[in-house]
Amino acid sequence: MTEEHPPFHTEGCLAVSRVLARIGDKWSVLIVMLLAGGPRRFNEMKRMVDGISQRMLTLTLRGLERDGLVSRTVYPSIPPRVDYELTPLGHSLREPVMALGQWAQANLAYIAEAQAAFDRRGGAPEAAPAPAQRPR
Amino acid sequence: MTEEHPPFHTEGCLAVSRVLARIGDKWSVLIVMLLAGGPRRFNEMKRMVDGISQRMLTLTLRGLERDGLVSRTVYPSIPPRVDYELTPLGHSLREPVMALGQWAQANLAYIAEAQAAFDRRGGAPEAAPAPAQRPR
DNA sequence: CTGGATCCCCCCTGATACTG
DNA sequence: CAGTATCAGGGGGGATCCAG
């Protein structure tokens, strides 16, 4: 690594950022989790994810394919058929992602509560006439 | 079950998405990793992160605070002093994030290679010779 | 069925200036 | 030092049409 690191240079923080820049978008993780169950076709995935636009599905798959996380197999049949599948690298990503998922599930309620408490004590008084008042 | 789940309903996929929506932004993880070393002051962090704007630092800290990952302590001294610190919840997030970091570091080279290969075989031949495009 | 191309809106983000 | 307010630009993302 001949690169300049921030002063604190925690191992992995920059790497995490780069990974997050890739899978931190709205759909990538969902796709990876979906493909964890086996190869899927385009429209099949589109139906399953529900909410994703065709454009975003295409772009997301492109990105994942580019990063070597997903493989794309075209069967020149009629009608055309394209299978998307997790590569070994893609599968390996599942582990840390699942770990994050465990954490998320274990703490979702806690986070929700924290948010509610924060909002309650004037964290975001957007809809309130709250005077400029500082909690002491 | 009162809620409608996507067909594949892998445990954690939705939870992961929500967490990612929170920490998947450009700075949150960096801040969390930074605060892992102990409490920090505002400008101190601004200097350390390098590249973050004052606005983004404020917004990121707000979000983390709202989610209960970071605590904010104001010392009514002169000059004013505000310490940001990881809450226990914030610290617990470090574990899965570090796991992701491990993965990232272990596979960054692989990913870079995959990207290069993808681009090489015409994955993104976007040198498109300006199609006669007319803005309305 | 797969997915490229286009239009368009909104939010994220950065830069700057100002307040306590 | 620690923020808030405001403005401007870019890009993410949805809807739609069209092509192979």
Short mmCIF file of C-alpha atoms (C1' of nucleotides) in Angstrom, two decimals:
data_model
loop_
_atom_site.label_atom_id
_atom_site.label_comp_id
_atom_site.label_asym_id
_atom_site.label_seq_id
_atom_site.Cartn_x
_atom_site.Cartn_y
_atom_site.Cartn_z
CA MET A 1 0.00 0.00 0.00
CA THR A 2 1.76 3.09 -1.12
CA GLU A 3 -1.31 5.12 -0.46
CA GLU A 4 -1.75 7.91 2.02
CA HIS A 5 -4.05 7.00 4.86
CA PRO A 6 -6.01 9.21 7.16
CA PRO A 7 -4.31 9.67 10.50
CA PHE A 8 -6.38 7.05 12.24
CA HIS A 9 -5.95 4.44 9.51
CA THR A 10 -8.11 1.82 11.14
CA GLU A 11 -7.58 -1.37 9.26
CA GLY A 12 -10.41 -1.88 6.90
CA CYS A 13 -12.14 1.45 7.14
CA LEU A 14 -11.18 2.53 3.68
CA ALA A 15 -11.76 -0.91 2.28
CA VAL A 16 -15.18 -0.94 3.89
CA SER A 17 -15.95 2.39 2.36
CA ARG A 18 -15.10 1.15 -1.09
CA VAL A 19 -17.18 -1.97 -0.64
CA LEU A 20 -20.02 0.10 0.71
CA ALA A 21 -19.82 2.38 -2.27
CA ARG A 22 -20.51 -0.72 -4.30
CA ILE A 23 -23.05 -2.72 -2.33
CA GLY A 24 -24.33 0.12 -0.21
CA ASP A 25 -26.81 1.17 -2.83
CA LYS A 26 -30.48 0.50 -2.65
CA TRP A 27 -30.64 -2.88 -4.36
CA SER A 28 -27.33 -4.72 -4.54
CA VAL A 29 -27.64 -6.53 -1.24
CA LEU A 30 -31.19 -7.57 -1.99
CA ILE A 31 -30.05 -9.04 -5.29
CA VAL A 32 -27.16 -10.87 -3.70
CA MET A 33 -29.42 -12.32 -1.05
CA LEU A 34 -31.93 -13.30 -3.68
CA LEU A 35 -29.32 -15.02 -5.83
CA ALA A 36 -28.09 -16.87 -2.78
CA GLY A 37 -30.97 -19.24 -3.43
CA GLY A 38 -29.70 -20.18 -6.84
CA PRO A 39 -29.62 -18.88 -10.42
CA ARG A 40 -32.44 -16.60 -11.48
CA ARG A 41 -33.74 -15.09 -14.66
CA PHE A 42 -34.21 -11.40 -15.25
CA ASN A 43 -37.96 -11.01 -15.02
CA GLU A 44 -38.10 -13.62 -12.34
CA MET A 45 -35.94 -11.39 -10.19
CA LYS A 46 -37.88 -8.32 -11.17
CA ARG A 47 -41.04 -9.93 -9.89
CA MET A 48 -39.41 -11.15 -6.71
CA VAL A 49 -37.78 -7.95 -5.63
CA ASP A 50 -40.92 -5.90 -6.01
CA GLY A 51 -40.31 -2.23 -6.14
CA ILE A 52 -37.24 -2.34 -8.28
CA SER A 53 -37.53 -0.82 -11.71
CA GLN A 54 -36.27 -2.62 -14.74
CA ARG A 55 -33.62 -0.01 -15.16
CA MET A 56 -32.29 -0.39 -11.66
CA LEU A 57 -32.28 -4.16 -11.89
CA THR A 58 -30.23 -3.95 -15.06
CA LEU A 59 -27.81 -1.44 -13.63
CA THR A 60 -27.45 -3.30 -10.35
CA LEU A 61 -26.77 -6.59 -12.09
CA ARG A 62 -24.26 -4.88 -14.35
CA GLY A 63 -22.43 -3.49 -11.39
CA LEU A 64 -22.37 -6.79 -9.56
CA GLU A 65 -21.23 -8.57 -12.68
CA ARG A 66 -18.50 -6.03 -13.22
CA ASP A 67 -17.23 -6.61 -9.70
CA GLY A 68 -17.17 -10.33 -10.27
CA LEU A 69 -19.91 -11.02 -7.74
CA VAL A 70 -22.44 -12.21 -10.26
CA SER A 71 -22.09 -14.18 -13.47
CA ARG A 72 -24.35 -13.68 -16.44
CA THR A 73 -25.16 -16.59 -18.74
CA VAL A 74 -27.00 -16.07 -21.99
CA TYR A 75 -28.85 -18.95 -23.62
CA PRO A 76 -29.39 -18.06 -27.27
CA SER A 77 -32.83 -19.62 -27.32
CA ILE A 78 -36.21 -18.26 -28.24
CA PRO A 79 -37.38 -16.54 -26.26
CA PRO A 80 -33.99 -15.37 -25.02
CA ARG A 81 -33.01 -16.57 -21.61
CA VAL A 82 -30.44 -15.05 -19.30
CA ASP A 83 -29.43 -16.56 -16.00
CA TYR A 84 -27.77 -14.62 -13.25
CA GLU A 85 -25.84 -16.49 -10.64
CA LEU A 86 -23.62 -15.75 -7.69
CA THR A 87 -19.94 -16.37 -8.30
CA PRO A 88 -17.82 -17.91 -5.54
CA LEU A 89 -16.77 -14.38 -4.68
CA GLY A 90 -20.41 -13.37 -4.54
CA HIS A 91 -21.17 -16.25 -2.23
CA SER A 92 -18.29 -15.34 0.03
CA LEU A 93 -19.77 -11.89 0.39
CA ARG A 94 -22.86 -13.42 1.90
CA GLU A 95 -21.06 -14.24 5.11
CA PRO A 96 -20.17 -10.72 6.22
CA VAL A 97 -23.47 -9.47 4.86
CA MET A 98 -25.34 -12.03 6.89
CA ALA A 99 -23.35 -10.96 9.92
CA LEU A 100 -24.57 -7.46 9.31
CA GLY A 101 -28.03 -8.85 8.89
CA GLN A 102 -27.84 -10.59 12.26
CA TRP A 103 -26.82 -7.34 13.85
CA ALA A 104 -29.57 -5.47 12.05
CA GLN A 105 -32.27 -7.85 13.15
CA ALA A 106 -31.00 -7.94 16.68
CA ASN A 107 -31.00 -4.16 16.96
CA LEU A 108 -33.75 -2.90 14.69
CA ALA A 109 -36.12 -2.39 17.57
CA TYR A 110 -33.42 -0.68 19.57
CA ILE A 111 -32.65 1.67 16.70
CA ALA A 112 -36.30 2.44 16.13
CA GLU A 113 -36.65 3.30 19.77
CA ALA A 114 -33.59 5.53 19.67
CA GLN A 115 -35.02 7.33 16.66
CA ALA A 116 -38.34 7.84 18.34
CA ALA A 117 -36.66 9.16 21.47
CA PHE A 118 -34.46 11.45 19.41
CA ASP A 119 -37.39 12.87 17.50
CA ARG A 120 -39.37 13.23 20.67
CA ARG A 121 -36.80 15.40 22.32
CA GLY A 122 -36.67 17.73 19.36
CA GLY A 123 -34.15 16.14 17.09
CA ALA A 124 -36.09 17.06 14.00
CA PRO A 125 -38.79 19.57 14.86
CA GLU A 126 -39.69 20.08 11.22
CA ALA A 127 -43.42 19.90 11.88
CA ALA A 128 -43.26 21.53 15.27
CA PRO A 129 -43.32 25.19 16.27
CA ALA A 130 -40.45 24.33 18.62
CA PRO A 131 -38.63 27.49 19.66
CA ALA A 132 -34.86 27.42 19.48
CA GLN A 133 -34.57 25.48 22.66
CA ARG A 134 -31.55 23.52 23.74
CA PRO A 135 -31.98 20.43 25.87
CA ARG A 136 -29.84 21.07 28.88
CA MET B 1 -47.84 -12.96 9.53
CA THR B 2 -49.50 -9.70 8.97
CA GLU B 3 -46.86 -8.45 6.63
CA GLU B 4 -46.29 -9.26 3.02
CA HIS B 5 -42.81 -10.55 2.37
CA PRO B 6 -41.03 -11.02 -0.90
CA PRO B 7 -41.21 -14.64 -1.96
CA PHE B 8 -37.65 -15.43 -1.01
CA HIS B 9 -37.82 -13.70 2.39
CA THR B 10 -34.26 -14.59 3.33
CA GLU B 11 -33.88 -13.78 6.96
CA GLY B 12 -32.15 -10.49 7.32
CA CYS B 13 -32.28 -9.24 3.76
CA LEU B 14 -34.77 -6.53 4.53
CA ALA B 15 -33.09 -5.70 7.79
CA VAL B 16 -29.78 -5.46 6.01
CA SER B 17 -31.29 -3.10 3.51
CA ARG B 18 -32.51 -0.81 6.22
CA VAL B 19 -29.18 -0.82 7.97
CA LEU B 20 -27.44 -0.20 4.71
CA ALA B 21 -29.72 2.70 4.02
CA ARG B 22 -28.33 4.16 7.20
CA ILE B 23 -24.64 3.33 7.22
CA GLY B 24 -24.31 2.75 3.51
CA ASP B 25 -23.75 6.40 2.85
CA LYS B 26 -20.43 7.92 2.09
CA TRP B 27 -19.27 8.81 5.58
CA SER B 28 -21.09 6.94 8.35
CA VAL B 29 -18.77 3.98 8.46
CA LEU B 30 -15.73 6.20 8.43
CA ILE B 31 -17.09 8.14 11.37
CA VAL B 32 -17.93 5.00 13.31
CA MET B 33 -14.47 3.59 12.72
CA LEU B 34 -12.95 6.88 13.71
CA LEU B 35 -14.94 7.07 16.93
CA ALA B 36 -13.93 3.53 17.73
CA GLY B 37 -10.69 5.06 18.98
CA GLY B 38 -12.49 7.12 21.57
CA PRO B 39 -14.46 10.36 21.89
CA ARG B 40 -13.70 13.09 19.41
CA ARG B 41 -14.55 16.73 18.95
CA PHE B 42 -16.22 18.16 15.90
CA ASN B 43 -13.38 19.93 14.18
CA GLU B 44 -11.01 17.24 15.27
CA MET B 45 -13.03 14.78 13.25
CA LYS B 46 -13.36 17.17 10.39
CA ARG B 47 -9.61 17.35 10.13
CA MET B 48 -9.16 13.62 10.45
CA VAL B 49 -11.64 12.51 7.87
CA ASP B 50 -10.29 14.77 5.17
CA GLY B 51 -12.63 15.31 2.32
CA ILE B 52 -15.79 15.55 4.33
CA SER B 53 -17.56 18.87 4.31
CA GLN B 54 -18.68 20.47 7.50
CA ARG B 55 -22.26 20.02 6.43
CA MET B 56 -21.88 16.32 5.78
CA LEU B 57 -20.10 15.77 9.06
CA THR B 58 -22.96 17.45 10.86
CA LEU B 59 -25.61 15.51 8.98
CA THR B 60 -23.80 12.21 9.40
CA LEU B 61 -23.36 12.72 13.12
CA ARG B 62 -27.00 13.71 13.41
CA GLY B 63 -28.09 10.53 11.70
CA LEU B 64 -25.84 8.34 13.81
CA GLU B 65 -27.00 10.08 16.92
CA ARG B 66 -30.61 9.66 15.93
CA ASP B 67 -30.09 5.95 15.48
CA GLY B 68 -28.51 5.70 18.88
CA LEU B 69 -25.09 4.80 17.53
CA VAL B 70 -23.39 7.95 18.67
CA SER B 71 -23.86 10.11 21.72
CA ARG B 72 -23.36 13.85 21.74
CA THR B 73 -22.11 15.62 24.81
CA VAL B 74 -22.06 19.39 25.08
CA TYR B 75 -19.74 21.11 27.51
CA PRO B 76 -21.01 24.64 28.06
CA SER B 77 -17.50 26.00 28.26
CA ILE B 78 -15.74 28.72 26.36
CA PRO B 79 -14.94 27.98 23.69
CA PRO B 80 -17.82 25.54 23.33
CA ARG B 81 -16.84 21.92 23.28
CA VAL B 82 -18.84 19.01 21.96
CA ASP B 83 -17.73 15.43 22.24
CA TYR B 84 -19.03 12.65 20.05
CA GLU B 85 -18.71 9.13 21.28
CA LEU B 86 -19.80 5.68 20.25
CA THR B 87 -22.65 4.25 22.29
CA PRO B 88 -22.60 0.55 23.24
CA LEU B 89 -24.86 0.00 20.25
CA GLY B 90 -22.40 1.88 18.08
CA HIS B 91 -19.56 -0.25 19.36
CA SER B 92 -21.48 -3.41 18.68
CA LEU B 93 -21.89 -2.31 15.08
CA ARG B 94 -18.13 -2.36 14.72
CA GLU B 95 -18.02 -6.13 14.77
CA PRO B 96 -20.07 -6.83 11.64
CA VAL B 97 -18.55 -3.81 9.97
CA MET B 98 -15.09 -5.13 10.69
CA ALA B 99 -16.14 -8.45 9.23
CA LEU B 100 -17.13 -6.64 6.10
CA GLY B 101 -13.81 -4.87 6.23
CA GLN B 102 -11.95 -8.16 6.44
CA TRP B 103 -13.78 -9.38 3.40
CA ALA B 104 -13.17 -6.14 1.58
CA GLN B 105 -9.45 -6.20 2.21
CA ALA B 106 -9.20 -9.84 1.29
CA ASN B 107 -10.99 -9.36 -2.00
CA LEU B 108 -10.26 -5.85 -3.16
CA ALA B 109 -7.58 -7.03 -5.56
CA TYR B 110 -9.88 -9.71 -6.87
CA ILE B 111 -12.64 -7.22 -7.45
CA ALA B 112 -10.33 -4.80 -9.17
CA GLU B 113 -9.21 -7.60 -11.45
CA ALA B 114 -12.78 -8.57 -12.21
CA GLN B 115 -13.59 -4.99 -13.07
CA ALA B 116 -10.60 -4.71 -15.36
CA ALA B 117 -11.51 -7.95 -17.09
CA PHE B 118 -15.11 -6.84 -17.45
CA ASP B 119 -14.13 -3.55 -18.98
CA ARG B 120 -11.58 -5.25 -21.20
CA ARG B 121 -14.13 -7.55 -22.78
CA GLY B 122 -16.39 -4.67 -23.63
CA GLY B 123 -18.49 -4.38 -20.54
CA ALA B 124 -18.69 -0.65 -20.83
CA PRO B 125 -17.75 0.49 -24.31
CA GLU B 126 -19.26 3.86 -23.58
CA ALA B 127 -17.19 5.89 -25.94
CA ALA B 128 -20.39 6.44 -27.83
CA PRO B 129 -19.90 8.78 -30.75
CA ALA B 130 -22.40 11.50 -29.90
CA PRO B 131 -25.77 10.41 -31.20
CA ALA B 132 -27.53 13.35 -32.79
CA GLN B 133 -29.25 14.31 -29.61
CA ARG B 134 -31.59 17.23 -29.38
CA PRO B 135 -32.49 18.82 -26.11
CA ARG B 136 -36.02 19.99 -26.54
"C1'" DC C 1 -38.13 -12.14 -22.57
"C1'" DT C 2 -34.09 -9.14 -22.07
"C1'" DG C 3 -32.57 -4.71 -21.73
"C1'" DG C 4 -31.05 -0.32 -24.12
"C1'" DA C 5 -32.42 4.81 -24.55
"C1'" DT C 6 -34.66 8.79 -22.99
"C1'" DC C 7 -37.09 12.09 -19.98
"C1'" DC C 8 -37.41 14.01 -15.67
"C1'" DC C 9 -37.61 14.83 -10.71
"C1'" DC C 10 -35.70 14.86 -6.31
"C1'" DC C 11 -32.18 14.39 -2.99
"C1'" DC C 12 -27.60 14.16 -1.85
"C1'" DT C 13 -23.62 16.75 -1.60
"C1'" DG C 14 -20.38 20.52 -1.71
"C1'" DA C 15 -19.17 25.58 -1.23
"C1'" DT C 16 -19.89 29.64 0.98
"C1'" DA C 17 -21.54 32.89 4.38
"C1'" DC C 18 -23.34 33.80 8.83
"C1'" DT C 19 -24.42 33.15 14.06
"C1'" DG C 20 -23.56 32.01 19.10
"C1'" DC D 1 -15.08 26.09 18.15
"C1'" DA D 2 -19.62 24.32 16.75
"C1'" DG D 3 -22.91 24.63 14.20
"C1'" DT D 4 -27.09 26.61 10.85
"C1'" DA D 5 -28.78 28.77 6.31
"C1'" DT D 6 -28.74 29.11 1.62
"C1'" DC D 7 -27.72 28.24 -3.17
"C1'" DA D 8 -26.24 25.49 -7.11
"C1'" DG D 9 -24.83 21.25 -9.49
"C1'" DG D 10 -24.76 16.20 -10.32
"C1'" DG D 11 -26.41 11.90 -10.07
"C1'" DG D 12 -29.50 8.27 -8.45
"C1'" DG D 13 -33.59 6.33 -9.52
"C1'" DG D 14 -38.48 5.75 -11.55
"C1'" DA D 15 -41.58 5.61 -15.80
"C1'" DT D 16 -41.94 4.85 -20.39
"C1'" DC D 17 -40.93 3.69 -25.13
"C1'" DC D 18 -38.54 0.91 -28.24
"C1'" DA D 19 -35.44 -2.74 -30.16
"C1'" DG D 20 -33.37 -7.47 -30.64
#
